[in-house]
Amino acid sequence: MTEADVDAVAAELRQRLAERLTAAGWLLSPAWRDAVEAVPRHEFAPRFYVESDAPGLTTWAPVTPELVGVHEWLRQVYDDETLITQFDSREIDWADPQPISNAHPTSSSTLPSLVVRMLEDLQVEDDHTVTEYGTGTGYSTALLCHRLGDERVLSIETDARVAARARAALVRCGYRPRLYIGDGLTGAPGSTRAHRTIATMGVRSIPPAWVEQTHPGGLIVATLRGWMRSLGLVRLTVEDNGTAHGRFLSSDPSFMIARQQEAPESLGMLPAPDGGNTRRTSYGPELLAMPDSGFVAQLTMPNARYFSMLADDGTVSTYVLDATNDAFAVLTPNGEGWTVRQGGPALLWDDVEQALALWHAADSPAPSEFGVSVAPDAQRVWLGTPDGPSWRLPA
Ligand SMILES: C[S@@+](CC[C@H](N)C(=O)[O-])C[C@H]1O[C@@H](n2cnc3c(N)ncnc32)[C@H](O)[C@@H]1O
């Protein structure tokens, strides 16, 4: 295939992608549709990994034009899929790419439906400036440049090699936004202020610098996440007193967490077999994995993670551990129900049960009924209204 053939096929696939994203209700405005049809995603993801369907351990398979053929490579580039470009903050050996498992994606070109959805949620106008955190491959940066012009876009990436690749791809496609390498959790360099702030990496709470560096009346679109799961996509309006408020738009989207906020490697200390106090509970560990109750549990235990372990007597217990303070809750099946053994400085399962009681009393609302308030001294997720029940986000 000549370069011209690749361009022609890619243009057609982009058009089809735009049609699919429009039909699915993600792509709403002609301006963003125009950007999706124009920006060549294959320049930003010339080789990548995709999750394979094989059962068992999550495995990713490499995709390059040489491995799968140019047509199939382009087809996958213009699928509504996340294209992984880095694992465990290490460079991929593209000289001999092998399937990868037991690894943790650390950079990617995000799912196009999620990218355009967030861009639509950002409600940009032609004269707006945008700061983006998490340049990644540069694909979303290119969409922003196409929509607003290079001089209105600033993008920040923590990984120098990832940033260098993004810069090269952007230049190849004729885009020259301001790009910075650095930890976006500390904000953009200098006294930059943008009308809109968007983050394509997950954060445990909104970095105060993002509020300071967004014009009053401006919007921040980002995903909040914890160490157990994503909390979801929020859109906050920045006030002129250094605070920001808004609601969850959805709890589905999940982004890789900011590198500086990764959970500690150790899950925490296993509690002594006779530690803590035991009581019955009507809630088993399944609530942690369920969409809405899992959201509530994540809010209640921001530092906890869990795993299951088979005991010598054949019972499988679930250990919920807070690695930051050694609080624990161990859930064990007991007849029709469960027992929980808790100990340490916080009673994790008591807190989850109290939060679930409040949630049930409010008719078990979806995460979109929750909102977020960000102030310089504290950040809270609230239920219903800002003065409803609330939970602090980790600082
Ligand atoms: C999901 S990818 C971004 C996808 C990108 N917007 C695209 O369209 O290709 C998330 C990126 O955030 C970057 N990142 C992680 N922590 C960061 C931080 N503290 N500051 C800036 N970038 C960060 C990662 O290195 C990764 O490249």
Coordinates of C-alpha atoms in Angstrom, one line a residue, residues 2-393:
T2 CA 1.4 3.4 -0.8
E3 CA 1.2 6.3 1.6
A4 CA -1.6 7.8 -0.4
D5 CA -3.6 4.5 -0.2
V6 CA -3.1 4.5 3.6
D7 CA -4.4 8.1 3.8
A8 CA -7.4 7.3 1.7
V9 CA -8.4 4.2 3.6
A10 CA -7.8 6.0 6.9
A11 CA -10.0 8.9 5.9
E12 CA -12.8 6.6 5.1
L13 CA -12.4 4.7 8.4
R14 CA -12.4 8.0 10.2
Q15 CA -15.7 9.0 8.6
R16 CA -17.2 5.7 9.7
L17 CA -15.9 6.1 13.2
A18 CA -17.5 9.6 13.3
E19 CA -20.8 8.2 12.1
R20 CA -20.7 5.4 14.8
L21 CA -19.8 7.9 17.5
T22 CA -22.7 10.2 16.3
A23 CA -25.2 7.3 16.2
A24 CA -24.2 6.3 19.7
G25 CA -24.9 9.8 21.0
W26 CA -21.3 10.6 22.0
L27 CA -20.4 13.0 19.1
L28 CA -23.0 15.8 19.2
S29 CA -21.5 18.9 17.6
P30 CA -20.4 19.5 14.0
A31 CA -17.1 21.1 15.2
W32 CA -16.0 18.0 17.1
R33 CA -17.2 15.7 14.3
D34 CA -15.1 17.7 11.9
A35 CA -12.1 17.2 14.2
V36 CA -12.7 13.4 14.4
E37 CA -12.9 13.2 10.7
A38 CA -9.7 15.2 10.2
V39 CA -7.2 13.9 12.8
P40 CA -5.3 10.8 11.7
R41 CA -5.3 8.6 14.8
H42 CA -2.9 6.2 13.0
E43 CA -0.2 8.8 13.2
F44 CA -0.6 8.9 17.0
A45 CA -0.8 5.1 17.4
P46 CA 1.5 3.6 14.8
R47 CA 1.8 0.5 17.0
F48 CA 0.0 -0.5 20.1
Y49 CA -1.5 -3.3 22.2
V50 CA -5.1 -4.2 22.5
E51 CA -6.7 -6.4 25.2
S52 CA -7.2 -9.9 23.8
D53 CA -10.5 -11.9 24.3
A54 CA -8.8 -15.0 25.6
P55 CA -10.3 -16.2 28.9
G56 CA -8.3 -16.1 32.1
L57 CA -5.5 -13.6 32.9
T58 CA -5.9 -10.2 31.2
T59 CA -3.6 -10.3 28.2
W60 CA -2.7 -7.7 25.6
A61 CA -1.7 -8.5 22.0
P62 CA 0.6 -6.3 19.9
V63 CA -0.8 -4.7 16.8
T64 CA 1.5 -3.2 14.1
P65 CA 1.2 -3.0 10.3
E66 CA 3.9 -5.6 10.0
L67 CA 2.2 -8.1 12.4
V68 CA -1.4 -7.9 11.3
G69 CA -1.2 -6.2 7.8
V70 CA -1.9 -2.6 7.0
H71 CA -5.7 -3.0 6.5
E72 CA -6.2 -4.8 9.8
W73 CA -3.9 -2.3 11.6
L74 CA -6.0 0.6 10.3
R75 CA -9.2 -1.1 11.1
Q76 CA -8.2 -1.5 14.7
V77 CA -6.8 2.1 14.9
Y78 CA -10.2 3.4 13.9
D79 CA -12.2 1.0 16.2
D80 CA -13.7 2.5 19.3
E81 CA -11.0 0.9 21.4
T82 CA -8.3 2.0 23.8
L83 CA -4.9 1.5 22.3
I84 CA -2.3 0.8 24.9
T85 CA 1.2 2.2 24.2
Q86 CA 3.0 1.6 27.4
F87 CA 3.0 -0.8 30.4
D88 CA 4.5 -0.3 33.9
S89 CA 6.1 3.1 32.8
R90 CA 8.6 1.1 30.6
E91 CA 9.2 1.3 26.9
I92 CA 7.9 -1.5 24.8
D93 CA 10.4 -3.6 22.9
W94 CA 9.0 -3.1 19.4
A95 CA 11.8 -5.0 17.8
D96 CA 10.2 -8.2 19.1
P97 CA 6.7 -7.4 20.5
Q98 CA 5.2 -10.3 22.5
P99 CA 1.8 -10.7 24.1
I100 CA 1.8 -9.1 27.6
S101 CA 0.0 -10.1 30.8
N102 CA 0.5 -9.4 34.4
A103 CA 1.2 -5.7 33.5
H104 CA -0.3 -2.4 34.2
P105 CA -1.1 0.0 31.3
T106 CA 0.5 3.4 31.9
S107 CA -0.1 5.2 28.6
S108 CA -2.6 4.9 25.8
S109 CA -4.7 6.5 23.2
T110 CA -8.0 6.6 25.0
L111 CA -11.3 5.1 23.8
P112 CA -12.5 7.6 21.1
S113 CA -16.1 7.5 22.5
L114 CA -14.7 8.6 25.9
V115 CA -12.4 11.3 24.4
V116 CA -15.2 12.9 22.3
R117 CA -17.7 12.6 25.1
M118 CA -15.3 14.5 27.5
L119 CA -14.6 17.1 24.8
E120 CA -18.4 17.6 24.3
D121 CA -18.8 17.8 28.1
L122 CA -16.1 20.5 28.2
Q123 CA -18.5 22.9 26.4
V124 CA -15.7 24.8 24.6
E125 CA -16.4 27.9 22.6
D126 CA -14.2 29.1 19.7
D127 CA -12.2 31.7 21.8
H128 CA -11.6 29.4 24.7
T129 CA -8.2 28.2 25.9
V130 CA -7.8 24.6 27.2
T131 CA -5.3 23.0 29.5
E132 CA -5.1 19.2 29.1
Y133 CA -3.4 16.9 31.6
G134 CA -2.1 13.5 30.2
T135 CA -1.0 14.2 26.6
G136 CA -0.4 10.4 26.1
T137 CA -0.2 9.8 22.3
G138 CA -1.3 13.3 21.6
Y139 CA -4.5 12.2 19.8
S140 CA -6.9 14.2 22.1
T141 CA -4.4 17.2 22.0
A142 CA -4.7 17.1 18.2
L143 CA -8.5 17.1 18.3
L144 CA -8.3 20.2 20.6
C145 CA -5.8 21.9 18.2
H146 CA -8.0 21.2 15.3
R147 CA -11.1 22.6 17.1
L148 CA -9.5 25.6 18.7
G149 CA -6.1 26.3 17.1
D150 CA -2.6 25.5 18.4
E151 CA -2.2 28.7 20.4
R152 CA -5.3 27.9 22.6
V153 CA -4.1 24.5 23.6
L154 CA -1.6 23.5 26.4
S155 CA -1.0 19.9 27.2
I156 CA 1.1 18.4 30.0
E157 CA 2.6 14.9 30.2
T158 CA 4.6 13.4 33.0
D159 CA 6.6 10.9 30.9
A160 CA 9.3 12.5 28.8
R161 CA 9.5 9.7 26.2
V162 CA 5.7 9.6 25.8
A163 CA 5.7 13.4 25.5
A164 CA 8.5 13.3 22.8
R165 CA 6.5 10.8 20.7
A166 CA 3.3 12.9 21.0
R167 CA 5.2 16.0 20.0
A168 CA 6.6 14.3 16.9
A169 CA 3.2 13.0 15.9
L170 CA 1.6 16.4 16.4
V171 CA 4.2 18.1 14.3
R172 CA 3.9 15.4 11.6
C173 CA 0.2 16.3 11.4
G174 CA 0.8 20.0 11.4
Y175 CA -0.1 20.8 15.0
R176 CA 2.1 22.9 17.4
P177 CA 0.3 23.3 20.8
R178 CA 2.3 24.2 23.9
L179 CA 3.5 21.0 25.4
Y180 CA 5.1 20.6 28.8
I181 CA 6.8 17.7 30.5
G182 CA 6.0 17.5 34.2
D183 CA 3.7 16.3 37.0
G184 CA 0.3 17.7 36.1
L185 CA -0.9 17.3 39.7
T186 CA 1.1 20.4 40.4
G187 CA -0.6 22.3 37.6
A188 CA 0.7 24.0 34.5
P189 CA 4.0 26.0 34.6
G190 CA 3.8 29.7 35.2
S191 CA 0.7 31.7 35.8
T192 CA -1.3 30.2 32.9
R193 CA -5.1 30.2 33.3
A194 CA -7.4 28.5 30.9
H195 CA -11.1 28.6 30.3
R196 CA -11.3 24.9 30.4
T197 CA -9.3 22.1 32.1
I198 CA -9.5 18.5 31.0
A199 CA -7.6 15.5 32.4
T200 CA -7.2 12.2 30.6
M201 CA -5.7 10.5 33.6
G202 CA -7.6 9.6 36.8
V203 CA -7.0 11.5 40.0
R204 CA -7.9 10.7 43.6
S205 CA -9.0 14.3 44.2
I206 CA -8.9 17.5 42.1
P207 CA -5.4 19.0 42.3
P208 CA -5.9 22.5 43.8
A209 CA -3.7 24.0 41.0
W210 CA -6.3 22.9 38.4
V211 CA -8.9 25.1 40.2
E212 CA -6.4 28.0 40.6
Q213 CA -5.5 27.8 36.9
T214 CA -9.0 27.7 35.5
H215 CA -10.8 31.1 35.0
P216 CA -13.7 31.7 37.4
G217 CA -16.8 30.4 35.6
G218 CA -14.6 27.9 33.7
L219 CA -15.1 24.2 33.7
I220 CA -12.9 21.2 34.8
V221 CA -13.7 17.8 33.3
A222 CA -11.9 14.9 34.9
T223 CA -12.3 11.4 36.2
L224 CA -12.0 10.8 39.9
R225 CA -10.8 7.3 41.0
G226 CA -9.8 5.4 44.0
W227 CA -7.5 2.4 44.5
M228 CA -10.4 -0.1 44.2
R229 CA -12.2 1.4 41.3
S230 CA -13.1 4.5 39.3
L231 CA -15.6 6.9 40.8
G232 CA -16.4 8.4 37.4
L233 CA -16.4 11.5 35.3
V234 CA -17.1 14.9 37.0
R235 CA -17.6 18.4 35.6
L236 CA -16.9 21.2 38.0
T237 CA -17.5 24.9 37.6
V238 CA -14.8 27.1 39.1
E239 CA -16.0 29.9 41.4
D240 CA -14.2 33.2 41.9
N241 CA -13.3 32.3 45.5
G242 CA -11.0 29.4 44.7
T243 CA -13.6 26.7 45.0
A244 CA -15.2 24.5 42.4
H245 CA -18.5 22.5 42.4
G246 CA -20.3 20.1 40.2
R247 CA -21.8 16.7 39.7
F248 CA -20.8 13.3 38.4
L249 CA -21.7 12.9 34.8
S250 CA -21.3 9.2 34.8
S251 CA -19.6 6.5 36.9
D252 CA -18.6 4.3 33.9
P253 CA -15.4 6.0 32.6
S254 CA -12.2 4.8 34.0
F255 CA -8.8 6.2 33.4
M256 CA -5.4 5.0 34.4
I257 CA -4.5 6.8 37.7
A258 CA -1.9 9.6 37.7
R259 CA 1.4 7.9 38.1
Q260 CA 2.2 9.8 41.3
Q261 CA -1.0 8.5 42.9
E262 CA -0.6 4.8 42.2
A263 CA -1.6 2.6 45.1
P264 CA 1.4 1.4 47.2
E265 CA 2.7 -1.9 46.0
S266 CA 2.0 -3.7 49.2
L267 CA -1.7 -4.3 49.9
G268 CA -1.0 -4.0 53.6
M269 CA -0.4 -6.2 56.6
L270 CA -2.5 -9.4 56.9
P271 CA -4.3 -9.1 60.3
A272 CA -3.4 -11.6 63.0
P273 CA -5.9 -14.5 63.0
D274 CA -7.3 -13.5 66.4
G275 CA -7.1 -9.7 65.8
G276 CA -10.2 -7.5 65.8
N277 CA -13.9 -8.1 66.7
T278 CA -16.3 -10.3 64.8
R279 CA -20.0 -9.8 64.2
R280 CA -22.6 -10.8 61.6
T281 CA -23.2 -8.6 58.6
S282 CA -25.8 -8.8 55.9
Y283 CA -23.4 -7.4 53.3
G284 CA -20.9 -9.7 51.6
P285 CA -17.9 -8.7 49.6
E286 CA -20.0 -8.8 46.3
L287 CA -21.1 -5.2 47.1
L288 CA -17.5 -4.1 46.4
A289 CA -17.7 -5.2 42.8
M290 CA -21.2 -4.0 42.1
P291 CA -21.5 -0.7 40.2
D292 CA -23.5 1.5 42.6
S293 CA -22.7 0.0 46.0
G294 CA -19.0 -0.3 44.8
F295 CA -19.0 3.4 44.2
V296 CA -20.3 4.0 47.7
A297 CA -17.7 1.7 49.2
Q298 CA -14.9 3.4 47.3
L299 CA -16.0 6.8 48.7
T300 CA -16.1 5.4 52.3
M301 CA -12.7 3.6 52.1
P302 CA -10.5 5.7 49.9
N303 CA -7.3 3.9 50.9
A304 CA -8.6 0.3 50.9
R305 CA -8.1 -2.6 48.5
Y306 CA -9.3 -6.2 48.7
F307 CA -8.5 -9.7 47.7
S308 CA -9.9 -13.2 48.5
M309 CA -7.9 -16.0 50.1
L310 CA -8.7 -19.7 50.5
A311 CA -8.3 -20.9 54.1
D312 CA -7.2 -24.5 55.1
D313 CA -10.8 -25.4 55.9
G314 CA -11.9 -24.5 52.4
T315 CA -13.6 -21.2 53.1
V316 CA -12.8 -18.2 51.0
S317 CA -12.5 -15.0 53.0
T318 CA -12.2 -11.5 51.5
Y319 CA -9.6 -9.2 53.1
V320 CA -10.3 -5.5 52.9
L321 CA -7.1 -3.7 53.9
D322 CA -6.2 -0.1 54.3
A323 CA -2.4 0.0 53.6
T324 CA -2.1 3.5 55.1
N325 CA -3.2 2.8 58.6
D326 CA -3.5 -1.0 58.9
A327 CA -7.3 -1.0 59.4
F328 CA -8.9 -4.3 58.2
A329 CA -12.2 -6.0 57.6
V330 CA -12.2 -9.8 56.9
L331 CA -15.5 -11.1 55.4
T332 CA -16.2 -14.8 55.8
P333 CA -19.3 -16.7 54.6
N334 CA -21.5 -17.9 57.5
G335 CA -24.5 -20.0 56.6
E336 CA -26.8 -17.8 54.6
G337 CA -24.9 -14.6 55.5
W338 CA -21.5 -13.3 56.4
T339 CA -19.4 -12.4 59.4
V340 CA -17.0 -9.5 59.5
R341 CA -13.9 -9.3 61.6
Q342 CA -12.7 -5.7 61.9
G343 CA -9.8 -4.0 63.6
G344 CA -7.3 -1.2 63.4
P345 CA -7.8 2.6 63.7
A346 CA -11.0 2.6 61.6
L347 CA -13.9 0.1 61.4
L348 CA -14.0 -0.1 57.6
W349 CA -17.1 -2.3 57.3
D350 CA -19.1 -0.2 59.9
D351 CA -18.3 2.8 57.7
V352 CA -19.4 1.1 54.5
E353 CA -22.7 -0.1 56.1
Q354 CA -23.5 3.4 57.4
A355 CA -22.9 4.9 54.0
L356 CA -25.0 2.2 52.4
A357 CA -27.8 2.9 54.9
L358 CA -27.8 6.6 53.9
W359 CA -27.7 5.6 50.2
H360 CA -30.7 3.2 50.6
A361 CA -32.6 5.8 52.6
A362 CA -32.2 8.1 49.6
D363 CA -33.7 5.4 47.3
S364 CA -30.3 4.0 46.1
P365 CA -29.6 6.8 43.6
A366 CA -27.2 6.4 40.7
P367 CA -23.8 8.1 40.9
S368 CA -25.1 11.0 38.8
E369 CA -27.0 12.1 42.0
F370 CA -23.7 12.6 43.7
G371 CA -21.7 15.8 43.4
V372 CA -18.3 17.2 44.3
S373 CA -17.2 20.3 46.2
V374 CA -13.6 21.4 46.0
A375 CA -12.2 24.0 48.5
P376 CA -8.6 24.8 49.3
D377 CA -8.9 23.0 52.7
A378 CA -11.0 19.9 51.8
Q379 CA -12.8 18.1 49.0
R380 CA -16.1 16.3 49.5
V381 CA -18.3 14.1 47.5
W382 CA -21.9 14.7 48.6
L383 CA -25.2 12.9 48.0
G384 CA -28.1 14.9 46.6
T385 CA -27.1 18.5 47.5
P386 CA -23.9 20.0 48.9
D387 CA -25.3 19.9 52.4
G388 CA -26.4 16.3 52.1
P389 CA -24.4 13.4 53.5
S390 CA -20.8 13.6 52.3
W391 CA -17.4 11.8 52.2
R392 CA -14.0 13.4 52.1
L393 CA -11.7 12.7 49.1

